[in-house]
Amino acid sequence: MDRIRIIGGQRLNGSIPISGAKNATLPLMIASLLTDETLILENVPRLADVIQLQRILGNHGVDITIAGKRSGDDPNSGRTLHISAKHIVDTTAPYELVSKMRASFWVVAPLLARMGEAKVSLPGGCAIGTRPVDFLIMALENLGAEIEIEAGYVVARAKNGLRGAEIKFPKVTVGGTHTALMAAVLAKGTTVIENAAREPEIGDVADCLNKMGANVTGAGTSTIVVEGVGRLHGARHSVLPDRIETGTYAMAVAMTGGDVLLQNARPELLQSALDTLTQAGVTVTPTNEGIRIARNGSGLNAVDVTTEPFPGFPTDLQAQLMALMTKAKGTSRITETIFENRFMHVQELARLGARIHLDGETATIEGVAKLKGAPVMATDLRASVSLVIAGLAAEGETMVNRVYHLDRGFEKVEDKLAACGAAIERISA
Ligand code: UD1
């Protein structure tokens, strides 16, 4: 298994290209199941989760080709996928595939909408809490699906097609909103999704669905209205930049000090995180090319943050902010309200000398003058990158083990950081 070795203490200077968003790419690829024509996705990041989803879609008969690079292309630009679900040969998504990545469960909606049936294993994914799928099932039932749970599988049927309905989520859910949206676009009549997730990736998927001929309005607000259409066609869509990758590198620069341009990053996708960094004493400057992050000389202020659905501070940046706060002046408090078990990085950060006290959903972090390198274990996707951030500022060597979690969601993390002066390398097993 690969490991990442970091010698801390280098400032970061230069520029980092931000990749296409993982959390938009996955549902966009899944949306290809809604049409027998080709969906072309540009700016697709090179990630283990994307390859895993290629396998899952391949099992349904989806054909994916990766367009070759031409000379003169920017080596950092994402890949272009041509995805054709012309013939769906199998409507079952087996446990062996779905258990590796939770978002793959979302294939249930387009399979059901287009084929009238789907049998999808209950999901696995990051170990950050129970993460049930009850709201997703409720949404499909509202749209007229019959659902049974059989031997670990969700078996969904809608022999006479789905019909528009009102879906009111009791809690904001990204996966639930994607599921409702993808099921509703081919349903008969109007669907109104209330308390919808407002995450930018929902808006990106809705844009793509509209390019495919769907009629979706209100994405990005709490109420999404879908007028069902008879069929969808092919389209070309470019994936929006990854706001979590953006925030992660912003925190890395805040941690080490220095001055880095995050190319292609869009401030409106992570305003609350940028505001938090400003409060912490970091200089954040939006430019025509992206966002510049700088910290020179000044120390870090402690900040108090509570994770919330968009536009609040994202749970996917909670671990990275905690790493940053380990070196702030004073005491900060981070409250996690989205996932109940998302504090596995606390013990690992403690191995580097961080002082963190956990009480229910709140972590209290007492800033220390210095962290010291140590071997640490990556436990989930976002936690693993928080250990990289801490390692960049720790004295001596930090070895991050089990980096396959990192590869699921961060493209070329060691190359991007090394290009800005970090002493970081991958040690391949
Ligand atoms: C998505 C993101 C993930 C992010 C999360 C919250 C992708 C691929 N993943 O995950 O990176 O951390 O949003 O922003 O986009 N819940 C239920 N029942 C359900 C569904 C959800 O109780 O049927 C709960 C969850 O346990 C959690 C909360 O609702 O407490 C939010 O989860 P949700 O927004 O659905 O997260 P995901 O879509 O899994």
Coordinates of C-alpha atoms and ligand atoms in Angstrom, one line a residue:
M1 CA 0.0 0.0 0.0
D2 CA 1.4 3.4 -0.9
R3 CA 2.5 5.9 1.8
I4 CA 3.2 9.6 1.7
R5 CA 6.3 10.9 3.3
I6 CA 6.5 14.6 4.4
I7 CA 9.3 16.6 5.9
G8 CA 7.5 19.6 7.4
G9 CA 8.6 23.2 7.7
Q10 CA 8.6 24.4 4.1
R11 CA 6.4 27.4 3.1
L12 CA 4.2 27.0 0.0
N13 CA 4.7 29.4 -2.9
G14 CA 3.5 29.2 -6.5
S15 CA 0.3 28.0 -8.0
I16 CA -1.9 24.9 -7.8
P17 CA -4.4 24.0 -10.5
I18 CA -7.8 23.0 -9.1
S19 CA -9.3 19.9 -10.6
G20 CA -12.9 19.2 -11.5
A21 CA -15.1 18.4 -8.5
K22 CA -15.3 14.8 -7.5
N23 CA -18.8 15.3 -6.0
A24 CA -20.1 16.6 -9.3
T25 CA -18.3 14.2 -11.5
L26 CA -19.8 11.1 -9.8
P27 CA -23.5 12.1 -10.2
L28 CA -22.8 13.5 -13.7
M29 CA -21.4 10.1 -14.8
I30 CA -24.4 8.4 -13.2
A31 CA -26.8 10.8 -15.1
S32 CA -25.4 9.2 -18.3
L33 CA -27.7 6.3 -17.6
L34 CA -30.7 8.5 -18.3
T35 CA -30.1 8.6 -22.1
D36 CA -29.2 6.2 -24.9
E37 CA -27.1 9.0 -26.5
T38 CA -23.5 10.0 -25.6
L39 CA -22.8 12.3 -22.7
I40 CA -19.5 14.1 -23.0
L41 CA -18.0 15.3 -19.7
E42 CA -15.0 17.6 -19.7
N43 CA -12.7 18.5 -16.8
V44 CA -13.0 15.1 -15.2
P45 CA -10.5 14.6 -12.4
R46 CA -8.2 11.6 -12.3
L47 CA -9.4 9.9 -9.1
A48 CA -9.8 6.4 -7.8
D49 CA -13.5 7.0 -7.2
V50 CA -14.0 7.9 -10.9
I51 CA -12.3 4.7 -12.0
Q52 CA -14.4 2.7 -9.5
L53 CA -17.6 4.3 -10.9
Q54 CA -16.4 3.5 -14.4
R55 CA -16.4 -0.2 -13.3
I56 CA -19.8 0.1 -11.8
L57 CA -21.3 1.7 -14.9
G58 CA -19.4 -0.8 -17.1
N59 CA -21.3 -3.5 -15.3
H60 CA -24.6 -2.0 -16.5
G61 CA -23.3 -2.0 -20.1
V62 CA -22.1 1.7 -20.2
D63 CA -19.3 2.3 -22.6
I64 CA -16.8 5.0 -21.5
T65 CA -13.9 6.2 -23.6
I66 CA -11.3 8.7 -22.5
A67 CA -10.4 11.2 -25.2
G68 CA -6.7 11.4 -25.9
K69 CA -4.6 14.5 -25.2
R70 CA -3.5 16.6 -28.0
S71 CA 0.0 18.2 -28.1
G72 CA -0.2 21.7 -26.6
D73 CA -3.0 20.7 -24.2
D74 CA -2.5 21.9 -20.6
P75 CA -1.1 18.9 -18.8
N76 CA -3.2 19.9 -15.7
S77 CA -6.5 20.1 -17.5
G78 CA -8.9 17.3 -16.7
R79 CA -9.8 14.4 -18.9
T80 CA -12.8 14.2 -21.3
L81 CA -15.0 11.2 -20.9
H82 CA -17.4 10.0 -23.7
I83 CA -20.1 8.0 -21.9
S84 CA -22.6 6.0 -23.8
A85 CA -25.4 4.1 -22.0
K86 CA -26.9 3.0 -25.4
H87 CA -27.6 -0.5 -24.2
I88 CA -28.2 -1.1 -20.5
V89 CA -27.5 -4.8 -20.1
D90 CA -28.0 -5.3 -16.4
T91 CA -30.0 -3.3 -13.8
T92 CA -28.2 -4.8 -10.8
A93 CA -25.4 -3.1 -9.0
P94 CA -23.7 -5.8 -6.9
Y95 CA -22.4 -5.5 -3.4
E96 CA -18.7 -6.1 -4.4
L97 CA -18.9 -2.8 -6.4
V98 CA -21.3 -0.6 -4.5
S99 CA -19.7 -1.4 -1.1
K100 CA -16.5 0.5 -2.1
M101 CA -18.2 3.8 -2.8
R102 CA -21.3 5.1 -1.3
A103 CA -22.3 7.5 -4.2
S104 CA -22.6 4.5 -6.5
F105 CA -25.9 3.7 -4.8
W106 CA -27.3 6.7 -6.7
V107 CA -27.5 4.6 -9.9
V108 CA -30.8 3.3 -8.5
A109 CA -32.6 6.5 -9.7
P110 CA -31.7 6.7 -13.4
L111 CA -31.9 2.9 -13.8
L112 CA -35.4 3.0 -12.3
A113 CA -36.4 6.0 -14.3
R114 CA -35.2 4.6 -17.7
M115 CA -35.6 0.8 -17.2
G116 CA -38.5 0.6 -14.7
E117 CA -36.4 -1.5 -12.3
A118 CA -33.2 -1.5 -10.4
K119 CA -31.5 -3.8 -7.8
V120 CA -28.8 -2.0 -6.0
S121 CA -26.7 -3.1 -3.0
L122 CA -27.0 -1.0 0.1
P123 CA -23.8 1.2 0.2
G124 CA -20.5 1.3 2.0
G125 CA -18.0 4.1 1.6
C126 CA -16.2 6.2 4.2
A127 CA -16.6 5.1 7.8
I128 CA -17.9 8.4 9.0
G129 CA -21.2 7.5 10.6
T130 CA -24.2 5.4 9.8
R131 CA -25.1 7.2 6.6
P132 CA -28.5 5.6 5.9
V133 CA -30.4 5.8 2.6
D134 CA -34.0 6.1 4.0
F135 CA -34.5 9.6 2.5
L136 CA -33.5 8.3 -0.9
I137 CA -35.9 5.4 -0.7
M138 CA -38.7 7.8 0.5
A139 CA -38.1 10.0 -2.5
L140 CA -38.3 7.1 -4.9
E141 CA -41.5 5.8 -3.2
N142 CA -43.1 9.3 -3.5
L143 CA -42.5 9.1 -7.2
G144 CA -44.4 5.8 -7.4
A145 CA -41.7 3.2 -7.0
E146 CA -42.3 0.0 -5.2
I147 CA -39.3 -0.8 -2.9
E148 CA -38.3 -3.9 -1.1
I149 CA -35.1 -4.7 0.8
E150 CA -33.9 -8.2 -0.1
A151 CA -30.7 -9.7 1.3
G152 CA -28.8 -6.4 1.5
Y153 CA -30.2 -5.1 -1.8
V154 CA -32.7 -2.4 -2.5
V155 CA -35.1 -3.7 -5.2
A156 CA -37.0 -0.9 -6.9
R157 CA -39.7 -1.3 -9.4
A158 CA -41.9 1.1 -11.4
K159 CA -43.3 -1.0 -14.2
N160 CA -45.6 1.8 -15.4
G161 CA -43.0 4.5 -15.0
L162 CA -42.5 7.1 -12.3
R163 CA -44.9 10.0 -11.8
G164 CA -44.2 13.5 -10.5
A165 CA -44.8 14.1 -6.8
E166 CA -44.0 16.4 -3.9
I167 CA -40.8 15.3 -2.0
K168 CA -40.1 17.0 1.2
F169 CA -36.8 16.0 2.8
P170 CA -36.9 16.1 6.7
K171 CA -33.1 16.9 6.6
V172 CA -30.9 18.4 3.9
T173 CA -29.4 15.5 2.0
V174 CA -27.1 15.8 -1.0
G175 CA -27.6 12.2 -2.1
G176 CA -31.3 12.4 -1.6
T177 CA -31.5 15.5 -3.7
H178 CA -29.5 13.9 -6.6
T179 CA -31.6 10.8 -6.4
A180 CA -34.9 12.8 -6.5
L181 CA -33.7 14.9 -9.3
M182 CA -32.5 12.0 -11.5
A183 CA -35.6 10.1 -10.9
A184 CA -37.9 13.0 -11.6
V185 CA -36.6 14.2 -14.9
L186 CA -38.2 11.3 -16.8
A187 CA -41.3 11.0 -14.5
K188 CA -44.8 12.0 -15.8
G189 CA -45.8 15.4 -14.6
T190 CA -44.3 17.8 -12.1
T191 CA -42.1 17.1 -9.1
V192 CA -41.4 19.6 -6.4
I193 CA -38.4 18.9 -4.2
E194 CA -38.6 20.8 -0.9
N195 CA -35.7 21.3 1.6
A196 CA -33.4 20.4 -1.3
A197 CA -29.6 20.5 -0.8
R198 CA -28.2 23.8 -2.3
E199 CA -24.6 22.4 -2.8
P200 CA -23.1 23.8 -6.0
E201 CA -22.7 20.2 -7.3
I202 CA -26.5 19.9 -7.4
G203 CA -26.7 23.0 -9.6
D204 CA -24.0 21.5 -11.9
V205 CA -25.9 18.3 -12.3
A206 CA -29.2 20.2 -12.9
D207 CA -27.4 22.3 -15.6
C208 CA -26.2 19.2 -17.3
L209 CA -29.6 17.5 -17.1
N210 CA -31.1 20.7 -18.7
K211 CA -28.5 20.5 -21.5
M212 CA -29.7 16.8 -22.0
G213 CA -33.3 18.1 -22.5
A214 CA -34.6 18.0 -18.9
N215 CA -36.7 20.8 -17.4
V216 CA -35.3 21.6 -14.0
T217 CA -35.7 25.0 -12.3
G218 CA -34.6 26.2 -8.9
A219 CA -31.5 24.1 -8.4
G220 CA -29.2 26.0 -6.0
T221 CA -32.3 27.0 -3.9
S222 CA -34.3 24.9 -1.4
T223 CA -37.1 24.3 -3.8
I224 CA -36.4 22.5 -7.1
V225 CA -39.1 22.0 -9.6
V226 CA -38.9 19.3 -12.3
E227 CA -41.3 19.0 -15.2
G228 CA -40.9 15.5 -16.5
V229 CA -40.0 14.9 -20.1
G230 CA -40.4 11.8 -22.3
R231 CA -36.7 11.3 -23.1
L232 CA -33.2 12.9 -22.7
H233 CA -30.5 13.2 -25.3
G234 CA -26.7 13.5 -25.4
A235 CA -24.9 16.7 -24.3
R236 CA -21.5 18.1 -23.5
H237 CA -20.7 19.5 -20.0
S238 CA -17.7 20.7 -18.2
V239 CA -17.4 19.8 -14.5
L240 CA -17.2 22.7 -12.1
P241 CA -14.0 23.2 -10.0
D242 CA -13.7 21.3 -6.8
R243 CA -14.5 23.6 -3.8
I244 CA -13.3 21.0 -1.3
E245 CA -9.9 20.6 -3.0
T246 CA -9.7 24.5 -3.2
G247 CA -10.4 24.8 0.5
T248 CA -8.0 22.1 1.4
Y249 CA -5.0 23.7 -0.4
A250 CA -6.1 27.1 1.0
M251 CA -5.8 25.6 4.5
A252 CA -2.4 24.0 3.6
V253 CA -1.1 27.5 2.6
A254 CA -2.6 29.0 5.7
M255 CA -0.8 26.3 7.7
T256 CA 2.7 26.6 6.3
G257 CA 2.6 30.3 5.3
G258 CA 3.5 31.5 1.9
D259 CA 1.6 32.7 -1.2
V260 CA -0.2 30.5 -3.6
L261 CA -2.6 31.0 -6.5
L262 CA -5.4 28.4 -6.6
Q263 CA -6.0 28.4 -10.4
N264 CA -9.6 28.1 -11.7
A265 CA -10.9 28.2 -8.1
R266 CA -14.2 30.1 -7.7
P267 CA -14.7 32.0 -4.4
E268 CA -18.5 31.8 -4.5
L269 CA -18.3 28.0 -4.2
L270 CA -16.7 28.2 -0.7
Q271 CA -17.3 31.7 0.7
S272 CA -17.9 30.5 4.2
A273 CA -14.6 28.7 4.3
L274 CA -12.8 31.7 2.9
D275 CA -14.5 33.9 5.5
T276 CA -13.2 31.6 8.2
L277 CA -9.7 31.8 6.8
T278 CA -9.9 35.6 6.7
Q279 CA -11.0 35.5 10.4
A280 CA -8.0 33.3 11.1
G281 CA -5.7 35.9 9.7
V282 CA -5.1 34.6 6.2
T283 CA -5.2 37.0 3.2
V284 CA -7.7 35.8 0.6
T285 CA -7.7 37.6 -2.7
P286 CA -10.0 36.6 -5.6
T287 CA -8.4 37.2 -9.0
N288 CA -9.3 36.6 -12.6
E289 CA -7.4 33.4 -12.6
G290 CA -8.6 32.0 -9.3
I291 CA -8.0 32.7 -5.6
R292 CA -4.8 33.8 -4.0
I293 CA -4.1 32.6 -0.5
A294 CA -1.3 34.2 1.5
R295 CA 0.0 34.3 5.0
N296 CA 3.3 36.0 5.6
G297 CA 4.7 36.6 9.1
S298 CA 1.4 36.8 11.0
G299 CA 0.3 34.0 13.3
L300 CA -3.1 32.2 13.1
N301 CA -6.1 33.3 15.1
A302 CA -8.3 30.6 16.7
V303 CA -11.8 30.5 15.1
D304 CA -15.1 28.8 16.1
V305 CA -16.9 26.9 13.4
T306 CA -20.0 24.7 13.0
T307 CA -20.4 22.6 9.9
E308 CA -23.7 23.1 8.0
P309 CA -25.2 22.3 4.6
F310 CA -24.2 24.7 1.9
P311 CA -23.8 27.7 2.0
G312 CA -22.5 27.0 5.6
F313 CA -19.1 25.7 6.4
P314 CA -18.7 22.3 4.7
T315 CA -18.3 19.1 6.7
D316 CA -15.8 18.0 4.0
L317 CA -13.4 20.8 5.2
Q318 CA -13.9 20.1 8.9
A319 CA -10.8 17.9 9.4
Q320 CA -8.6 20.2 7.4
L321 CA -9.7 23.2 9.5
M322 CA -9.0 21.2 12.6
A323 CA -5.4 20.5 11.4
L324 CA -5.0 24.2 10.9
M325 CA -6.4 25.2 14.3
T326 CA -3.9 22.9 16.0
K327 CA -1.3 25.7 15.5
A328 CA -3.6 28.7 16.1
K329 CA -3.1 31.2 19.0
G330 CA -5.6 30.2 21.6
T331 CA -8.6 27.8 21.7
S332 CA -11.0 27.1 18.9
R333 CA -14.1 25.0 18.8
I334 CA -15.3 23.0 15.8
T335 CA -18.8 21.5 15.9
E336 CA -19.8 18.7 13.5
T337 CA -23.5 18.6 12.8
I338 CA -23.7 16.6 9.5
F339 CA -22.0 13.3 10.4
E340 CA -21.9 12.0 13.9
N341 CA -18.7 10.0 13.7
R342 CA -16.5 12.3 11.7
F343 CA -13.7 12.8 14.2
M344 CA -11.4 9.9 13.5
H345 CA -8.6 12.3 12.5
V346 CA -8.5 13.6 16.1
Q347 CA -6.4 10.7 17.5
E348 CA -4.0 10.8 14.6
L349 CA -3.5 14.6 14.9
A350 CA -2.8 14.0 18.6
R351 CA 0.1 11.7 17.5
L352 CA 1.6 14.8 16.0
G353 CA 1.3 16.7 19.3
A354 CA -2.1 18.4 18.7
R355 CA -4.2 19.1 21.8
I356 CA -7.8 18.3 21.1
H357 CA -10.6 17.5 23.5
L358 CA -13.8 15.8 22.2
D359 CA -17.1 16.3 23.8
G360 CA -20.0 14.9 21.7
E361 CA -20.2 16.7 18.5
T362 CA -17.8 19.4 19.5
A363 CA -14.0 19.4 19.4
T364 CA -12.0 21.9 21.4
I365 CA -8.6 22.6 20.0
E366 CA -5.9 24.3 22.1
G367 CA -3.3 25.7 19.7
V368 CA 0.3 24.5 20.3
A369 CA 3.5 26.2 19.3
K370 CA 4.8 23.2 17.3
L371 CA 3.7 19.8 15.9
K372 CA 6.2 17.0 15.6
G373 CA 6.3 14.5 12.8
A374 CA 5.1 10.9 13.4
P375 CA 3.7 7.9 11.5
V376 CA -0.1 8.4 11.1
M377 CA -2.9 6.4 9.5
A378 CA -5.4 7.8 7.0
T379 CA -8.9 6.8 8.1
D380 CA -11.2 8.4 5.6
L381 CA -11.0 10.7 2.6
R382 CA -11.0 14.1 4.2
A383 CA -9.3 13.0 7.4
S384 CA -6.3 11.7 5.4
V385 CA -5.7 15.1 3.8
S386 CA -5.9 16.8 7.2
L387 CA -2.9 14.7 8.2
V388 CA -1.0 15.8 5.1
I389 CA -1.8 19.5 6.1
A390 CA -0.5 18.9 9.7
G391 CA 2.5 17.0 8.4
L392 CA 3.5 20.0 6.2
A393 CA 3.9 22.1 9.3
A394 CA 5.2 19.5 11.7
E395 CA 8.9 19.3 12.6
G396 CA 10.7 16.3 11.0
E397 CA 9.1 13.4 9.2
T398 CA 5.4 12.5 9.0
M399 CA 4.5 9.2 7.2
V400 CA 0.9 9.0 6.2
N401 CA -0.1 5.4 5.8
R402 CA -3.1 3.9 3.9
V403 CA -3.2 6.7 1.4
Y404 CA -5.7 4.9 -0.9
H405 CA -8.3 7.0 0.9
L406 CA -6.5 10.1 -0.3
D407 CA -6.4 8.9 -3.9
R408 CA -10.2 8.5 -3.9
G409 CA -10.7 12.2 -3.8
F410 CA -7.5 14.2 -4.4
E411 CA -5.7 14.3 -7.7
K412 CA -1.9 14.2 -7.6
V413 CA -1.8 15.7 -4.1
E414 CA 1.9 15.2 -3.7
D415 CA 2.8 16.6 -7.1
K416 CA 0.6 19.7 -6.6
L417 CA 2.2 20.4 -3.1
A418 CA 5.8 19.6 -4.2
A419 CA 5.5 22.0 -7.1
C420 CA 5.0 24.8 -4.5
G421 CA 8.0 23.8 -2.5
A422 CA 6.7 21.1 -0.1
A423 CA 9.0 18.3 0.8
I424 CA 6.5 15.5 0.0
E425 CA 6.9 12.2 -1.8
R426 CA 4.9 9.1 -2.5
I427 CA 6.5 5.8 -1.5
S428 CA 4.9 3.1 -3.6
A429 CA 4.5 -0.3 -2.1
Ligands
UD1_1 C1 -22.5 14.1 0.1 C2 -21.0 14.2 -0.3 C3 -20.1 14.2 0.9 C4 -20.5 15.2 1.9 C5 -22.0 15.1 2.2 C6 -22.5 16.3 3.1 C7 -20.9 13.3 -2.5 C8 -20.4 12.2 -3.4 N1 -20.7 13.1 -1.2 O1 -22.6 12.8 0.8 O2 -18.8 14.4 0.4 O3 -19.8 15.1 3.1 O4 -22.8 15.1 1.0 O5 -22.2 17.5 2.5 O6 -21.4 14.2 -3.0 N2 -29.0 11.0 5.8 C9 -30.0 10.2 6.3 N3 -30.7 9.5 5.5 C10 -30.5 9.4 4.1 C11 -29.5 10.3 3.6 C12 -28.8 11.0 4.4 O7 -30.2 10.2 7.5 O8 -31.3 8.7 3.4 C13 -28.1 11.8 6.7 C14 -26.7 11.4 6.7 O9 -26.4 10.4 7.6 C15 -26.0 12.7 7.1 C16 -26.9 13.8 6.4 O10 -28.2 13.2 6.2 O11 -26.1 12.8 8.5 C17 -26.3 14.4 5.2 O12 -26.0 13.3 4.3 P1 -26.0 13.6 2.7 O13 -26.1 15.0 2.4 O14 -27.0 12.7 2.1 O15 -24.5 13.0 2.3 P2 -24.1 12.2 1.0 O16 -24.9 12.5 -0.1 O17 -23.9 10.8 1.4

